[in-house]
JSON list of C-alpha atoms in Angstrom, two decimals:
[
{"chain": "T", "resi": 21, "resn": "UNK", "atom": "CA", "xyz": [42.37, 50.56, 69.49]},
{"chain": "T", "resi": 22, "resn": "UNK", "atom": "CA", "xyz": [39.77, 48.85, 66.85]},
{"chain": "T", "resi": 23, "resn": "UNK", "atom": "CA", "xyz": [39.98, 45.43, 67.64]},
{"chain": "T", "resi": 24, "resn": "UNK", "atom": "CA", "xyz": [40.62, 43.20, 70.49]},
{"chain": "T", "resi": 25, "resn": "UNK", "atom": "CA", "xyz": [40.87, 39.39, 70.78]},
{"chain": "T", "resi": 26, "resn": "UNK", "atom": "CA", "xyz": [40.72, 37.49, 74.10]},
{"chain": "T", "resi": 27, "resn": "UNK", "atom": "CA", "xyz": [41.25, 33.78, 73.42]},
{"chain": "T", "resi": 28, "resn": "UNK", "atom": "CA", "xyz": [41.87, 30.93, 75.72]},
{"chain": "T", "resi": 29, "resn": "UNK", "atom": "CA", "xyz": [41.41, 32.67, 79.00]},
{"chain": "T", "resi": 30, "resn": "UNK", "atom": "CA", "xyz": [40.56, 31.18, 82.47]},
{"chain": "T", "resi": 31, "resn": "UNK", "atom": "CA", "xyz": [39.64, 32.38, 86.02]},
{"chain": "T", "resi": 32, "resn": "UNK", "atom": "CA", "xyz": [40.71, 36.20, 85.25]},
{"chain": "T", "resi": 33, "resn": "UNK", "atom": "CA", "xyz": [39.23, 39.90, 84.79]},
{"chain": "T", "resi": 34, "resn": "UNK", "atom": "CA", "xyz": [39.82, 41.42, 81.64]},
{"chain": "T", "resi": 35, "resn": "UNK", "atom": "CA", "xyz": [39.05, 45.46, 81.07]},
{"chain": "T", "resi": 36, "resn": "UNK", "atom": "CA", "xyz": [39.67, 46.32, 77.22]},
{"chain": "T", "resi": 37, "resn": "UNK", "atom": "CA", "xyz": [38.69, 49.99, 77.60]},
{"chain": "T", "resi": 38, "resn": "UNK", "atom": "CA", "xyz": [37.28, 51.59, 74.39]},
{"chain": "T", "resi": 39, "resn": "UNK", "atom": "CA", "xyz": [37.42, 49.39, 70.97]},
{"chain": "T", "resi": 40, "resn": "UNK", "atom": "CA", "xyz": [36.04, 51.24, 68.05]},
{"chain": "T", "resi": 41, "resn": "UNK", "atom": "CA", "xyz": [35.00, 48.33, 65.89]},
{"chain": "T", "resi": 42, "resn": "UNK", "atom": "CA", "xyz": [34.76, 45.02, 67.81]},
{"chain": "T", "resi": 43, "resn": "UNK", "atom": "CA", "xyz": [35.72, 42.69, 70.57]},
{"chain": "T", "resi": 44, "resn": "UNK", "atom": "CA", "xyz": [36.07, 38.97, 70.11]},
{"chain": "T", "resi": 45, "resn": "UNK", "atom": "CA", "xyz": [36.19, 36.47, 72.91]},
{"chain": "T", "resi": 46, "resn": "UNK", "atom": "CA", "xyz": [36.83, 32.39, 72.03]},
{"chain": "T", "resi": 47, "resn": "UNK", "atom": "CA", "xyz": [37.59, 29.50, 74.14]},
{"chain": "T", "resi": 48, "resn": "UNK", "atom": "CA", "xyz": [37.31, 31.29, 77.75]},
{"chain": "T", "resi": 49, "resn": "UNK", "atom": "CA", "xyz": [36.07, 29.83, 80.78]},
{"chain": "T", "resi": 50, "resn": "UNK", "atom": "CA", "xyz": [35.01, 31.62, 84.15]},
{"chain": "T", "resi": 51, "resn": "UNK", "atom": "CA", "xyz": [36.22, 35.13, 82.80]},
{"chain": "T", "resi": 52, "resn": "UNK", "atom": "CA", "xyz": [34.79, 38.66, 83.44]},
{"chain": "T", "resi": 53, "resn": "UNK", "atom": "CA", "xyz": [35.24, 40.55, 80.35]},
{"chain": "T", "resi": 54, "resn": "UNK", "atom": "CA", "xyz": [34.34, 44.53, 80.72]},
{"chain": "T", "resi": 55, "resn": "UNK", "atom": "CA", "xyz": [34.46, 46.33, 77.31]},
{"chain": "T", "resi": 56, "resn": "UNK", "atom": "CA", "xyz": [32.97, 49.20, 75.35]},
{"chain": "T", "resi": 57, "resn": "UNK", "atom": "CA", "xyz": [32.51, 48.61, 71.65]},
{"chain": "T", "resi": 58, "resn": "UNK", "atom": "CA", "xyz": [30.53, 48.69, 68.68]},
{"chain": "T", "resi": 59, "resn": "UNK", "atom": "CA", "xyz": [30.06, 44.61, 68.49]},
{"chain": "T", "resi": 60, "resn": "UNK", "atom": "CA", "xyz": [30.85, 41.84, 70.74]},
{"chain": "T", "resi": 61, "resn": "UNK", "atom": "CA", "xyz": [31.25, 38.09, 69.40]},
{"chain": "T", "resi": 62, "resn": "UNK", "atom": "CA", "xyz": [31.45, 35.37, 71.67]},
{"chain": "T", "resi": 63, "resn": "UNK", "atom": "CA", "xyz": [32.34, 31.56, 70.63]},
{"chain": "T", "resi": 64, "resn": "UNK", "atom": "CA", "xyz": [32.85, 28.80, 73.23]},
{"chain": "T", "resi": 65, "resn": "UNK", "atom": "CA", "xyz": [32.86, 30.50, 76.12]},
{"chain": "T", "resi": 66, "resn": "UNK", "atom": "CA", "xyz": [31.53, 29.16, 79.81]},
{"chain": "T", "resi": 67, "resn": "UNK", "atom": "CA", "xyz": [30.51, 30.34, 83.08]},
{"chain": "T", "resi": 68, "resn": "UNK", "atom": "CA", "xyz": [31.83, 33.75, 81.76]},
{"chain": "T", "resi": 69, "resn": "UNK", "atom": "CA", "xyz": [30.35, 37.57, 82.75]},
{"chain": "T", "resi": 70, "resn": "UNK", "atom": "CA", "xyz": [30.29, 40.51, 80.24]},
{"chain": "T", "resi": 71, "resn": "UNK", "atom": "CA", "xyz": [29.68, 43.73, 81.88]},
{"chain": "T", "resi": 72, "resn": "UNK", "atom": "CA", "xyz": [29.13, 45.80, 78.46]},
{"chain": "T", "resi": 73, "resn": "UNK", "atom": "CA", "xyz": [28.34, 49.11, 76.51]},
{"chain": "T", "resi": 74, "resn": "UNK", "atom": "CA", "xyz": [27.71, 47.91, 73.16]},
{"chain": "T", "resi": 75, "resn": "UNK", "atom": "CA", "xyz": [26.25, 49.54, 70.19]},
{"chain": "T", "resi": 76, "resn": "UNK", "atom": "CA", "xyz": [24.93, 46.19, 68.67]},
{"chain": "T", "resi": 77, "resn": "UNK", "atom": "CA", "xyz": [23.26, 43.29, 70.25]},
{"chain": "T", "resi": 78, "resn": "UNK", "atom": "CA", "xyz": [26.09, 40.68, 71.62]},
{"chain": "T", "resi": 79, "resn": "UNK", "atom": "CA", "xyz": [26.23, 37.68, 69.67]},
{"chain": "T", "resi": 80, "resn": "UNK", "atom": "CA", "xyz": [27.22, 34.19, 71.14]},
{"chain": "T", "resi": 81, "resn": "UNK", "atom": "CA", "xyz": [28.23, 31.30, 68.77]},
{"chain": "T", "resi": 82, "resn": "UNK", "atom": "CA", "xyz": [28.92, 27.82, 69.09]},
{"chain": "T", "resi": 83, "resn": "UNK", "atom": "CA", "xyz": [29.33, 25.69, 72.24]},
{"chain": "T", "resi": 84, "resn": "UNK", "atom": "CA", "xyz": [28.31, 28.70, 74.90]},
{"chain": "T", "resi": 85, "resn": "UNK", "atom": "CA", "xyz": [27.14, 27.68, 78.28]},
{"chain": "T", "resi": 86, "resn": "UNK", "atom": "CA", "xyz": [25.98, 29.38, 81.33]},
{"chain": "T", "resi": 87, "resn": "UNK", "atom": "CA", "xyz": [27.24, 32.96, 80.48]},
{"chain": "T", "resi": 88, "resn": "UNK", "atom": "CA", "xyz": [25.93, 36.39, 81.78]},
{"chain": "T", "resi": 89, "resn": "UNK", "atom": "CA", "xyz": [25.47, 39.93, 80.18]},
{"chain": "T", "resi": 90, "resn": "UNK", "atom": "CA", "xyz": [25.48, 42.99, 82.51]},
{"chain": "T", "resi": 91, "resn": "UNK", "atom": "CA", "xyz": [25.59, 46.86, 82.54]},
{"chain": "T", "resi": 92, "resn": "UNK", "atom": "CA", "xyz": [29.54, 48.43, 82.14]},
{"chain": "T", "resi": 93, "resn": "UNK", "atom": "CA", "xyz": [30.62, 48.57, 85.47]},
{"chain": "T", "resi": 94, "resn": "UNK", "atom": "CA", "xyz": [33.99, 50.19, 85.82]},
{"chain": "T", "resi": 95, "resn": "UNK", "atom": "CA", "xyz": [35.91, 53.47, 84.79]},
{"chain": "T", "resi": 96, "resn": "UNK", "atom": "CA", "xyz": [39.75, 54.35, 84.81]},
{"chain": "T", "resi": 97, "resn": "UNK", "atom": "CA", "xyz": [41.02, 58.21, 84.47]},
{"chain": "T", "resi": 98, "resn": "UNK", "atom": "CA", "xyz": [41.22, 57.89, 80.38]},
{"chain": "T", "resi": 99, "resn": "UNK", "atom": "CA", "xyz": [37.95, 56.08, 79.74]},
{"chain": "T", "resi": 100, "resn": "UNK", "atom": "CA", "xyz": [36.16, 59.11, 78.47]},
{"chain": "T", "resi": 101, "resn": "UNK", "atom": "CA", "xyz": [39.13, 60.02, 76.36]},
{"chain": "T", "resi": 102, "resn": "UNK", "atom": "CA", "xyz": [39.60, 56.67, 75.07]},
{"chain": "T", "resi": 103, "resn": "UNK", "atom": "CA", "xyz": [35.91, 56.50, 73.84]},
{"chain": "T", "resi": 104, "resn": "UNK", "atom": "CA", "xyz": [36.20, 59.93, 72.45]},
{"chain": "T", "resi": 105, "resn": "UNK", "atom": "CA", "xyz": [39.14, 58.84, 70.36]},
{"chain": "T", "resi": 106, "resn": "UNK", "atom": "CA", "xyz": [36.98, 55.24, 69.46]},
{"chain": "T", "resi": 107, "resn": "UNK", "atom": "CA", "xyz": [34.38, 57.43, 68.45]},
{"chain": "T", "resi": 108, "resn": "UNK", "atom": "CA", "xyz": [32.16, 55.91, 70.99]},
{"chain": "T", "resi": 109, "resn": "UNK", "atom": "CA", "xyz": [29.15, 57.57, 72.10]},
{"chain": "T", "resi": 110, "resn": "UNK", "atom": "CA", "xyz": [27.97, 56.45, 75.73]},
{"chain": "T", "resi": 111, "resn": "UNK", "atom": "CA", "xyz": [24.14, 57.11, 74.85]},
{"chain": "T", "resi": 112, "resn": "UNK", "atom": "CA", "xyz": [24.54, 54.49, 71.91]},
{"chain": "T", "resi": 113, "resn": "UNK", "atom": "CA", "xyz": [25.85, 51.80, 74.19]},
{"chain": "T", "resi": 114, "resn": "UNK", "atom": "CA", "xyz": [22.75, 50.26, 75.22]},
{"chain": "T", "resi": 115, "resn": "UNK", "atom": "CA", "xyz": [22.30, 47.05, 73.71]},
{"chain": "T", "resi": 116, "resn": "UNK", "atom": "CA", "xyz": [24.10, 44.93, 76.12]},
{"chain": "T", "resi": 117, "resn": "UNK", "atom": "CA", "xyz": [20.59, 43.59, 77.85]},
{"chain": "T", "resi": 118, "resn": "UNK", "atom": "CA", "xyz": [19.35, 42.18, 74.14]},
{"chain": "T", "resi": 119, "resn": "UNK", "atom": "CA", "xyz": [22.19, 38.90, 73.57]},
{"chain": "T", "resi": 120, "resn": "UNK", "atom": "CA", "xyz": [21.36, 37.17, 70.28]},
{"chain": "T", "resi": 121, "resn": "UNK", "atom": "CA", "xyz": [22.34, 33.23, 70.17]},
{"chain": "T", "resi": 122, "resn": "UNK", "atom": "CA", "xyz": [23.46, 31.90, 67.00]},
{"chain": "T", "resi": 123, "resn": "UNK", "atom": "CA", "xyz": [22.57, 28.25, 66.84]},
{"chain": "T", "resi": 124, "resn": "UNK", "atom": "CA", "xyz": [24.19, 25.91, 64.21]},
{"chain": "T", "resi": 125, "resn": "UNK", "atom": "CA", "xyz": [21.79, 24.28, 62.22]},
{"chain": "T", "resi": 126, "resn": "UNK", "atom": "CA", "xyz": [21.87, 20.14, 62.71]},
{"chain": "T", "resi": 127, "resn": "UNK", "atom": "CA", "xyz": [19.51, 17.42, 63.04]},
{"chain": "T", "resi": 128, "resn": "UNK", "atom": "CA", "xyz": [17.98, 17.33, 66.52]},
{"chain": "T", "resi": 129, "resn": "UNK", "atom": "CA", "xyz": [18.91, 14.47, 68.80]},
{"chain": "T", "resi": 130, "resn": "UNK", "atom": "CA", "xyz": [15.78, 11.80, 70.13]},
{"chain": "T", "resi": 131, "resn": "UNK", "atom": "CA", "xyz": [16.81, 13.27, 73.67]},
{"chain": "T", "resi": 132, "resn": "UNK", "atom": "CA", "xyz": [16.50, 17.15, 72.30]},
{"chain": "T", "resi": 133, "resn": "UNK", "atom": "CA", "xyz": [13.27, 16.22, 70.78]},
{"chain": "T", "resi": 134, "resn": "UNK", "atom": "CA", "xyz": [11.91, 14.59, 73.89]},
{"chain": "T", "resi": 135, "resn": "UNK", "atom": "CA", "xyz": [12.83, 17.50, 75.79]},
{"chain": "T", "resi": 136, "resn": "UNK", "atom": "CA", "xyz": [10.34, 20.21, 74.15]},
{"chain": "T", "resi": 137, "resn": "UNK", "atom": "CA", "xyz": [13.01, 22.77, 75.10]},
{"chain": "T", "resi": 138, "resn": "UNK", "atom": "CA", "xyz": [11.81, 25.95, 73.13]},
{"chain": "T", "resi": 139, "resn": "UNK", "atom": "CA", "xyz": [14.46, 28.36, 71.50]},
{"chain": "T", "resi": 140, "resn": "UNK", "atom": "CA", "xyz": [14.32, 31.02, 74.40]},
{"chain": "T", "resi": 141, "resn": "UNK", "atom": "CA", "xyz": [15.06, 28.35, 76.81]},
{"chain": "T", "resi": 142, "resn": "UNK", "atom": "CA", "xyz": [18.00, 27.17, 74.85]},
{"chain": "T", "resi": 143, "resn": "UNK", "atom": "CA", "xyz": [19.11, 30.86, 74.62]},
{"chain": "T", "resi": 144, "resn": "UNK", "atom": "CA", "xyz": [18.77, 31.08, 78.63]},
{"chain": "T", "resi": 145, "resn": "UNK", "atom": "CA", "xyz": [21.12, 28.24, 79.00]},
{"chain": "T", "resi": 146, "resn": "UNK", "atom": "CA", "xyz": [23.60, 30.14, 76.64]},
{"chain": "T", "resi": 147, "resn": "UNK", "atom": "CA", "xyz": [23.37, 33.60, 77.98]},
{"chain": "T", "resi": 148, "resn": "UNK", "atom": "CA", "xyz": [21.05, 35.55, 80.63]},
{"chain": "T", "resi": 149, "resn": "UNK", "atom": "CA", "xyz": [21.39, 38.71, 82.37]},
{"chain": "T", "resi": 150, "resn": "UNK", "atom": "CA", "xyz": [22.75, 39.32, 85.66]},
{"chain": "T", "resi": 151, "resn": "UNK", "atom": "CA", "xyz": [20.32, 39.62, 88.57]},
{"chain": "T", "resi": 152, "resn": "UNK", "atom": "CA", "xyz": [20.52, 43.05, 89.98]},
{"chain": "T", "resi": 153, "resn": "UNK", "atom": "CA", "xyz": [21.36, 41.78, 93.36]},
{"chain": "T", "resi": 154, "resn": "UNK", "atom": "CA", "xyz": [24.42, 40.28, 92.22]},
{"chain": "T", "resi": 155, "resn": "UNK", "atom": "CA", "xyz": [25.70, 43.59, 90.49]},
{"chain": "T", "resi": 156, "resn": "UNK", "atom": "CA", "xyz": [28.80, 45.64, 91.87]},
{"chain": "T", "resi": 157, "resn": "UNK", "atom": "CA", "xyz": [31.12, 48.01, 90.52]},
{"chain": "T", "resi": 158, "resn": "UNK", "atom": "CA", "xyz": [34.81, 46.71, 89.56]},
{"chain": "T", "resi": 159, "resn": "UNK", "atom": "CA", "xyz": [37.75, 48.88, 90.62]},
{"chain": "T", "resi": 160, "resn": "UNK", "atom": "CA", "xyz": [40.87, 49.08, 88.40]},
{"chain": "T", "resi": 161, "resn": "UNK", "atom": "CA", "xyz": [43.64, 48.11, 90.79]},
{"chain": "T", "resi": 162, "resn": "UNK", "atom": "CA", "xyz": [46.25, 50.57, 89.50]},
{"chain": "T", "resi": 163, "resn": "UNK", "atom": "CA", "xyz": [46.46, 54.28, 88.80]},
{"chain": "T", "resi": 164, "resn": "UNK", "atom": "CA", "xyz": [47.66, 55.61, 85.40]},
{"chain": "T", "resi": 165, "resn": "UNK", "atom": "CA", "xyz": [50.46, 58.06, 84.38]},
{"chain": "T", "resi": 166, "resn": "UNK", "atom": "CA", "xyz": [47.78, 60.99, 84.47]},
{"chain": "T", "resi": 167, "resn": "UNK", "atom": "CA", "xyz": [47.04, 60.40, 87.93]},
{"chain": "T", "resi": 168, "resn": "UNK", "atom": "CA", "xyz": [50.47, 60.13, 89.12]},
{"chain": "T", "resi": 169, "resn": "UNK", "atom": "CA", "xyz": [50.99, 63.37, 87.07]},
{"chain": "T", "resi": 170, "resn": "UNK", "atom": "CA", "xyz": [48.74, 65.08, 89.08]},
{"chain": "T", "resi": 171, "resn": "UNK", "atom": "CA", "xyz": [49.90, 64.02, 92.50]},
{"chain": "T", "resi": 172, "resn": "UNK", "atom": "CA", "xyz": [53.48, 65.16, 91.61]},
{"chain": "T", "resi": 173, "resn": "UNK", "atom": "CA", "xyz": [52.40, 68.24, 90.19]},
{"chain": "T", "resi": 174, "resn": "UNK", "atom": "CA", "xyz": [49.74, 69.32, 92.46]},
{"chain": "T", "resi": 175, "resn": "UNK", "atom": "CA", "xyz": [50.47, 73.29, 92.33]},
{"chain": "T", "resi": 176, "resn": "UNK", "atom": "CA", "xyz": [50.52, 73.32, 88.45]},
{"chain": "T", "resi": 177, "resn": "UNK", "atom": "CA", "xyz": [47.41, 74.22, 86.46]},
{"chain": "T", "resi": 178, "resn": "UNK", "atom": "CA", "xyz": [45.60, 71.25, 84.63]},
{"chain": "T", "resi": 179, "resn": "UNK", "atom": "CA", "xyz": [44.90, 71.68, 80.99]},
{"chain": "T", "resi": 180, "resn": "UNK", "atom": "CA", "xyz": [41.04, 72.71, 80.76]},
{"chain": "T", "resi": 181, "resn": "UNK", "atom": "CA", "xyz": [40.65, 70.70, 77.84]},
{"chain": "T", "resi": 182, "resn": "UNK", "atom": "CA", "xyz": [41.96, 67.23, 79.35]},
{"chain": "T", "resi": 183, "resn": "UNK", "atom": "CA", "xyz": [39.33, 64.75, 79.95]},
{"chain": "T", "resi": 184, "resn": "UNK", "atom": "CA", "xyz": [39.69, 62.86, 83.23]},
{"chain": "T", "resi": 185, "resn": "UNK", "atom": "CA", "xyz": [37.09, 60.20, 84.16]},
{"chain": "T", "resi": 186, "resn": "UNK", "atom": "CA", "xyz": [36.12, 60.29, 87.72]},
{"chain": "T", "resi": 187, "resn": "UNK", "atom": "CA", "xyz": [32.98, 57.83, 87.45]},
{"chain": "T", "resi": 188, "resn": "UNK", "atom": "CA", "xyz": [31.17, 55.28, 85.57]},
{"chain": "T", "resi": 189, "resn": "UNK", "atom": "CA", "xyz": [29.99, 57.36, 82.30]},
{"chain": "T", "resi": 190, "resn": "UNK", "atom": "CA", "xyz": [27.48, 54.72, 81.41]},
{"chain": "T", "resi": 191, "resn": "UNK", "atom": "CA", "xyz": [24.02, 54.79, 82.38]},
{"chain": "T", "resi": 192, "resn": "UNK", "atom": "CA", "xyz": [22.97, 51.84, 84.65]},
{"chain": "T", "resi": 193, "resn": "UNK", "atom": "CA", "xyz": [19.62, 50.72, 84.96]},
{"chain": "T", "resi": 194, "resn": "UNK", "atom": "CA", "xyz": [17.58, 51.61, 87.98]},
{"chain": "T", "resi": 195, "resn": "UNK", "atom": "CA", "xyz": [17.23, 48.32, 89.43]},
{"chain": "T", "resi": 196, "resn": "UNK", "atom": "CA", "xyz": [20.84, 47.81, 89.65]},
{"chain": "T", "resi": 197, "resn": "UNK", "atom": "CA", "xyz": [21.15, 51.19, 91.29]},
{"chain": "T", "resi": 198, "resn": "UNK", "atom": "CA", "xyz": [18.82, 50.51, 93.53]},
{"chain": "T", "resi": 199, "resn": "UNK", "atom": "CA", "xyz": [20.04, 46.88, 94.33]},
{"chain": "T", "resi": 200, "resn": "UNK", "atom": "CA", "xyz": [23.68, 48.70, 94.72]},
{"chain": "T", "resi": 201, "resn": "UNK", "atom": "CA", "xyz": [22.22, 51.25, 96.99]},
{"chain": "T", "resi": 202, "resn": "UNK", "atom": "CA", "xyz": [20.79, 48.57, 99.25]},
{"chain": "T", "resi": 203, "resn": "UNK", "atom": "CA", "xyz": [24.17, 46.97, 99.76]},
{"chain": "T", "resi": 204, "resn": "UNK", "atom": "CA", "xyz": [25.77, 50.50, 100.72]},
{"chain": "T", "resi": 205, "resn": "UNK", "atom": "CA", "xyz": [23.15, 51.09, 103.05]},
{"chain": "T", "resi": 206, "resn": "UNK", "atom": "CA", "xyz": [23.36, 47.74, 104.68]},
{"chain": "T", "resi": 207, "resn": "UNK", "atom": "CA", "xyz": [27.03, 47.98, 105.21]},
{"chain": "T", "resi": 208, "resn": "UNK", "atom": "CA", "xyz": [26.71, 51.66, 106.66]},
{"chain": "T", "resi": 209, "resn": "UNK", "atom": "CA", "xyz": [23.97, 50.22, 109.08]},
{"chain": "T", "resi": 210, "resn": "UNK", "atom": "CA", "xyz": [26.08, 47.59, 110.18]},
{"chain": "T", "resi": 211, "resn": "UNK", "atom": "CA", "xyz": [28.77, 49.74, 111.12]},
{"chain": "T", "resi": 212, "resn": "UNK", "atom": "CA", "xyz": [26.63, 52.04, 112.96]},
{"chain": "T", "resi": 213, "resn": "UNK", "atom": "CA", "xyz": [25.29, 48.86, 114.72]},
{"chain": "T", "resi": 214, "resn": "UNK", "atom": "CA", "xyz": [28.96, 48.01, 115.64]},
{"chain": "T", "resi": 215, "resn": "UNK", "atom": "CA", "xyz": [29.60, 51.44, 116.56]},
{"chain": "T", "resi": 216, "resn": "UNK", "atom": "CA", "xyz": [26.80, 52.24, 118.89]},
{"chain": "T", "resi": 217, "resn": "UNK", "atom": "CA", "xyz": [27.21, 48.80, 120.78]},
{"chain": "T", "resi": 218, "resn": "UNK", "atom": "CA", "xyz": [30.08, 49.86, 122.73]},
{"chain": "T", "resi": 219, "resn": "UNK", "atom": "CA", "xyz": [31.90, 46.87, 122.89]},
{"chain": "T", "resi": 220, "resn": "UNK", "atom": "CA", "xyz": [34.97, 46.32, 125.14]},
{"chain": "T", "resi": 221, "resn": "UNK", "atom": "CA", "xyz": [38.19, 45.75, 123.64]},
{"chain": "T", "resi": 222, "resn": "UNK", "atom": "CA", "xyz": [38.37, 42.02, 123.77]},
{"chain": "T", "resi": 223, "resn": "UNK", "atom": "CA", "xyz": [34.97, 41.46, 122.13]},
{"chain": "T", "resi": 224, "resn": "UNK", "atom": "CA", "xyz": [35.93, 43.90, 119.40]},
{"chain": "T", "resi": 225, "resn": "UNK", "atom": "CA", "xyz": [39.06, 41.72, 118.91]},
{"chain": "T", "resi": 226, "resn": "UNK", "atom": "CA", "xyz": [36.92, 38.54, 118.86]},
{"chain": "T", "resi": 227, "resn": "UNK", "atom": "CA", "xyz": [34.59, 39.91, 116.28]},
{"chain": "T", "resi": 228, "resn": "UNK", "atom": "CA", "xyz": [37.39, 41.08, 114.16]},
{"chain": "T", "resi": 229, "resn": "UNK", "atom": "CA", "xyz": [38.98, 37.66, 114.33]},
{"chain": "T", "resi": 230, "resn": "UNK", "atom": "CA", "xyz": [35.51, 36.36, 113.42]},
{"chain": "T", "resi": 231, "resn": "UNK", "atom": "CA", "xyz": [35.11, 38.59, 110.21]},
{"chain": "T", "resi": 232, "resn": "UNK", "atom": "CA", "xyz": [38.62, 38.02, 108.95]},
{"chain": "T", "resi": 233, "resn": "UNK", "atom": "CA", "xyz": [38.30, 34.23, 109.08]},
{"chain": "T", "resi": 234, "resn": "UNK", "atom": "CA", "xyz": [35.09, 34.42, 107.52]},
{"chain": "T", "resi": 235, "resn": "UNK", "atom": "CA", "xyz": [36.46, 36.48, 104.89]},
{"chain": "T", "resi": 236, "resn": "UNK", "atom": "CA", "xyz": [39.66, 34.17, 104.30]},
{"chain": "T", "resi": 237, "resn": "UNK", "atom": "CA", "xyz": [36.86, 31.34, 103.91]},
{"chain": "T", "resi": 238, "resn": "UNK", "atom": "CA", "xyz": [35.16, 33.42, 101.41]},
{"chain": "T", "resi": 239, "resn": "UNK", "atom": "CA", "xyz": [38.27, 33.99, 99.54]},
{"chain": "T", "resi": 240, "resn": "UNK", "atom": "CA", "xyz": [39.36, 30.53, 99.34]},
{"chain": "T", "resi": 241, "resn": "UNK", "atom": "CA", "xyz": [36.06, 29.35, 98.03]},
{"chain": "T", "resi": 242, "resn": "UNK", "atom": "CA", "xyz": [35.43, 31.86, 95.56]},
{"chain": "T", "resi": 243, "resn": "UNK", "atom": "CA", "xyz": [38.98, 31.39, 94.30]},
{"chain": "T", "resi": 244, "resn": "UNK", "atom": "CA", "xyz": [39.59, 35.38, 94.80]},
{"chain": "T", "resi": 245, "resn": "UNK", "atom": "CA", "xyz": [42.91, 34.49, 97.17]},
{"chain": "T", "resi": 246, "resn": "UNK", "atom": "CA", "xyz": [44.92, 34.57, 93.76]},
{"chain": "T", "resi": 247, "resn": "UNK", "atom": "CA", "xyz": [43.60, 38.15, 93.29]},
{"chain": "T", "resi": 248, "resn": "UNK", "atom": "CA", "xyz": [44.43, 39.32, 96.49]},
{"chain": "T", "resi": 249, "resn": "UNK", "atom": "CA", "xyz": [47.94, 38.04, 96.14]},
{"chain": "T", "resi": 250, "resn": "UNK", "atom": "CA", "xyz": [48.27, 39.49, 92.62]},
{"chain": "T", "resi": 251, "resn": "UNK", "atom": "CA", "xyz": [47.20, 42.83, 94.08]},
{"chain": "T", "resi": 252, "resn": "UNK", "atom": "CA", "xyz": [49.87, 42.91, 96.71]},
{"chain": "T", "resi": 253, "resn": "UNK", "atom": "CA", "xyz": [52.37, 42.41, 94.14]},
{"chain": "T", "resi": 254, "resn": "UNK", "atom": "CA", "xyz": [51.24, 45.42, 92.29]},
{"chain": "T", "resi": 255, "resn": "UNK", "atom": "CA", "xyz": [51.46, 47.67, 94.94]},
{"chain": "T", "resi": 256, "resn": "UNK", "atom": "CA", "xyz": [54.81, 46.43, 95.60]},
{"chain": "T", "resi": 257, "resn": "UNK", "atom": "CA", "xyz": [55.58, 47.33, 92.17]},
{"chain": "T", "resi": 258, "resn": "UNK", "atom": "CA", "xyz": [56.46, 43.60, 91.12]},
{"chain": "T", "resi": 259, "resn": "UNK", "atom": "CA", "xyz": [55.09, 41.87, 87.84]},
{"chain": "T", "resi": 260, "resn": "UNK", "atom": "CA", "xyz": [52.15, 39.85, 88.17]},
{"chain": "T", "resi": 261, "resn": "UNK", "atom": "CA", "xyz": [53.52, 37.34, 85.74]}
]
């Protein structure tokens, strides 16, 4: 794929894989975009998150507000093969953290003059880096044809030249890795504490019900319930459209 355009999307996650030339995002709201490409151009986007492997500084134009840039955070089985086809080298796709904002040249209003807002502060309103403690991997919720073929042909020898991606090939900054490791350790510690608590069956059921209730509240409050329904439909082999 040479070019990809994401236009007019709301409340969704878009993984576009490897794009050899450029990705264009316009008029999107609350969208998460995960992309590896040479160039990213964003126009009139608000409350979006961009997990990127990009060779040039991402450019934000027009009426953009409250966007976030972050390291690339996913993989799928043909990602490295797609990167190779697109002639993208992961070691060169490192400019995600240095976004560039292009502001229209216009006369400032009296309110803007009185605010004494610097260009750096205006840029921060348009886009900022994701905080390390907010970083999390994204799991692509389906298996590709290669994975299905592997399971159906377990006794056949795989072609050694075939590239199958099994982890995120992009380097993630140490601060993000440390924050993610801390989350993993916290979950492991909680599980160990529950295991060692030796709760009776009644207390276990009450605890499980409480956790499920809080999780459902979070799904509803975060707007993630629809994604759960769509994943269930994918699992059943139904169309999500």
